[in-house]
PDB file of C-alpha atoms in Angstrom:
ATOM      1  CA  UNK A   1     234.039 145.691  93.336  1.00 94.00           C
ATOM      2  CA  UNK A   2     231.820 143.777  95.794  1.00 96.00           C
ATOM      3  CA  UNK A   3     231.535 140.086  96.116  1.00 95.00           C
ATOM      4  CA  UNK A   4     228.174 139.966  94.525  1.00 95.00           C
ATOM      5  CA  UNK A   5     229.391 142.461  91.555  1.00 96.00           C
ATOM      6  CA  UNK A   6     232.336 139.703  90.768  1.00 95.00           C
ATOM      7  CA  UNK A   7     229.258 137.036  90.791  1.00 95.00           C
ATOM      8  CA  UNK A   8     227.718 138.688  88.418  1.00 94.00           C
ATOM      9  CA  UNK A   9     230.341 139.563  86.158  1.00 95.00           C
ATOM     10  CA  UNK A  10     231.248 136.069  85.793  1.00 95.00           C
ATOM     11  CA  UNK A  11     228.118 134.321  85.295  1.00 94.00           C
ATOM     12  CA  UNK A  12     227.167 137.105  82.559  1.00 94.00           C
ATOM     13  CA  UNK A  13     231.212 136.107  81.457  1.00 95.00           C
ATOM     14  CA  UNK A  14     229.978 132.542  81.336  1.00 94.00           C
ATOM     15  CA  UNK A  15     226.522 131.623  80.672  1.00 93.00           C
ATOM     16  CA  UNK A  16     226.426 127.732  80.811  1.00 95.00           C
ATOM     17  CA  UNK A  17     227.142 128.102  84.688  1.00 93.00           C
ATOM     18  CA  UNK A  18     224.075 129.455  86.601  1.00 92.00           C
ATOM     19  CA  UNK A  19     224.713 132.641  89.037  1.00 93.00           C
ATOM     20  CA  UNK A  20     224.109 129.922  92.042  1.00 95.00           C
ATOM     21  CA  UNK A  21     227.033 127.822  90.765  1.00 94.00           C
ATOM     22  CA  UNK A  22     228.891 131.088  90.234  1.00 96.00           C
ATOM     23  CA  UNK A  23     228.045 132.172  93.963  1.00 96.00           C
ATOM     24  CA  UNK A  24     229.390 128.436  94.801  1.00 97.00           C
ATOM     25  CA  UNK A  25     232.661 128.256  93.277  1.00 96.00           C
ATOM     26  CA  UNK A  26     233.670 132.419  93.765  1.00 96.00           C
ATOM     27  CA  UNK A  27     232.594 130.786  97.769  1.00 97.00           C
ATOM     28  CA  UNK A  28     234.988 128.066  97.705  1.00 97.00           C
ATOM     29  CA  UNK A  29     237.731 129.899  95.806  1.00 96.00           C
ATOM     30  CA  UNK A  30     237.792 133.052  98.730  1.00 96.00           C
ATOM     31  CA  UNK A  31     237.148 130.199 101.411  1.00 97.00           C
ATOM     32  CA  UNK A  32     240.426 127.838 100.179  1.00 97.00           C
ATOM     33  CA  UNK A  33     242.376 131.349  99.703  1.00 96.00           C
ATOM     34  CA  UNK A  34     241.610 132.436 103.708  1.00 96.00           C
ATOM     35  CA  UNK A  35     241.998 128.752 104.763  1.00 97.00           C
ATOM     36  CA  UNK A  36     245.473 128.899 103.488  1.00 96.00           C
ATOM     37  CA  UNK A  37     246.257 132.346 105.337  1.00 96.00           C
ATOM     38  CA  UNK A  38     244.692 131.081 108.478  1.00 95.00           C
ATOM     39  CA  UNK A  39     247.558 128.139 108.281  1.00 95.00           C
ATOM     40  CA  UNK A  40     250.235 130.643 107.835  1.00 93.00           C
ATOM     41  CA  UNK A  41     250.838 129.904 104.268  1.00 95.00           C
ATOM     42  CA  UNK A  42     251.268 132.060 101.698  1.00 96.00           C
ATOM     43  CA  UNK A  43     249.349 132.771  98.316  1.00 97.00           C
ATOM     44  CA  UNK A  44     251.048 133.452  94.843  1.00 96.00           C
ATOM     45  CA  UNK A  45     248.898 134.174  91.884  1.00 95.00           C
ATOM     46  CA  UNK A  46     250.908 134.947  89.090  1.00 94.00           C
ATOM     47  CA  UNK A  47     250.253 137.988  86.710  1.00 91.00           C
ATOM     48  CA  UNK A  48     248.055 138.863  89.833  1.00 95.00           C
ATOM     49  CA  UNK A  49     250.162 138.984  93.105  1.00 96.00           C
ATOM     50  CA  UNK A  50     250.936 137.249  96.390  1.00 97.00           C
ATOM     51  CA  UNK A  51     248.980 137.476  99.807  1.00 97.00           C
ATOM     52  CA  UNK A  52     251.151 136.431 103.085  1.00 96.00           C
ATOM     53  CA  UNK A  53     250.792 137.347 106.940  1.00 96.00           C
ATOM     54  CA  UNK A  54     252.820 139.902 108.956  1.00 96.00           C
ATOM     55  CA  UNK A  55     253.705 139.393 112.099  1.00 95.00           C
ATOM     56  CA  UNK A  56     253.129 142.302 114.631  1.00 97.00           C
ATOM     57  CA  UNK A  57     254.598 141.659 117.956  1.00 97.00           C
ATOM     58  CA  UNK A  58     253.185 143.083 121.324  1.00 97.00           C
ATOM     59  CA  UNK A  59     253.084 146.618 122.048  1.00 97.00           C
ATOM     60  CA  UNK A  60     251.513 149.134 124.689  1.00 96.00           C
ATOM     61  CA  UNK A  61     249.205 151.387 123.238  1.00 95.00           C
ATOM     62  CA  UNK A  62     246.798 154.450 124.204  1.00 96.00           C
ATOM     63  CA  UNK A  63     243.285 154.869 124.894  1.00 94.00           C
ATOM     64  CA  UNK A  64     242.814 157.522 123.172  1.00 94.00           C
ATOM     65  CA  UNK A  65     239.647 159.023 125.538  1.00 95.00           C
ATOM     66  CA  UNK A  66     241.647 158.155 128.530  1.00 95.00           C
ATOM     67  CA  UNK A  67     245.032 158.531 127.596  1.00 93.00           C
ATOM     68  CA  UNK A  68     244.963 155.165 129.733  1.00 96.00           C
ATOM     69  CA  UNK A  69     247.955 152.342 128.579  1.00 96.00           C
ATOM     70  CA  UNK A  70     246.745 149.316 126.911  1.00 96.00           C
ATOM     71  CA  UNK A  71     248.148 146.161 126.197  1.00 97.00           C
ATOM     72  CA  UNK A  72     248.043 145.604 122.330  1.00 96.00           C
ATOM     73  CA  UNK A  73     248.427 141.655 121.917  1.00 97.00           C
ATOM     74  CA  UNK A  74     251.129 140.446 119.023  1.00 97.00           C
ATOM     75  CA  UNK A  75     248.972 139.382 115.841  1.00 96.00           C
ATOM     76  CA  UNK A  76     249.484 138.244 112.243  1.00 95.00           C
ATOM     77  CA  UNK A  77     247.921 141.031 109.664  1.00 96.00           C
ATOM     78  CA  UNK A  78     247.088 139.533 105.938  1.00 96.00           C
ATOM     79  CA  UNK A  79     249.350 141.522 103.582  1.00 96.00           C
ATOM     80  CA  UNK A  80     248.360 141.724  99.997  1.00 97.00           C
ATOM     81  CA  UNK A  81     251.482 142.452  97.268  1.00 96.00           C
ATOM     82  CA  UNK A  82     250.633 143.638  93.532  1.00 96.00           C
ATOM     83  CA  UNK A  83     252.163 141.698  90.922  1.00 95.00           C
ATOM     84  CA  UNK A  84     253.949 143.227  88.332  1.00 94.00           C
ATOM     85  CA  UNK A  85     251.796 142.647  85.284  1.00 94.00           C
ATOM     86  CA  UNK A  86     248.989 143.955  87.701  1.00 94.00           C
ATOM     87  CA  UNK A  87     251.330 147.082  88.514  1.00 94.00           C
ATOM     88  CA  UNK A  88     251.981 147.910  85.040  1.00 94.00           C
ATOM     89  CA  UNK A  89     248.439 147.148  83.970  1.00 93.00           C
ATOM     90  CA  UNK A  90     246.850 149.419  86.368  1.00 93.00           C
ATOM     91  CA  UNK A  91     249.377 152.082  85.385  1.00 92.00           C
ATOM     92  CA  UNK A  92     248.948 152.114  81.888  1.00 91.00           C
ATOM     93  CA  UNK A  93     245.563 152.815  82.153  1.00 78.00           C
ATOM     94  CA  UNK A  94     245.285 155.917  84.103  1.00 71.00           C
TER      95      UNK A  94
END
């Protein structure tokens, strides 16, 4: 599902709220959710699951046209953990 799919699936979900209002609050939710990552916090939704960062420290890596050594800087990846309602969910429909 793409942003604009989720949009629309919630303003046909709720019909008093326009699809601009929609567009506004799915905005601010995804914008307060990557605000929070940026600051190095972490995210629980419950019944849902939990985004954090991991940390990846430096490393020397390979170009792989050159075979050259490059310097891969340390960085902090966003890390997104299934909850288990979600897990069990997902599983019992298949």
């Amino acid at each position: 599902m793409i942003r604009s799919e989720l949009i629309n699936r919630l303003a046909a979900h709720f019909p008093q709220f326009t699809t601009k209002d929609t567009e506004l609050a799915v905005k601010a939710i995804l914008e307060a959710l990557s605000n929070t990552l940026v600051k190095g916090d972490r995210i629980e939704i419950r019944g849902f699951g939990s985004f954090g960062l991991n940390y990846r420290p430096p490393r020397t890596g390979r170009n792989p046209k050159t075979g050259e050594a490059v310097r891969v800087p340390a960085k902090a990846v966003p890390h997104f953990r299934a909850g288990k309602e979600l897990c069990t969910k997902v599983d019992s429909g298949r």
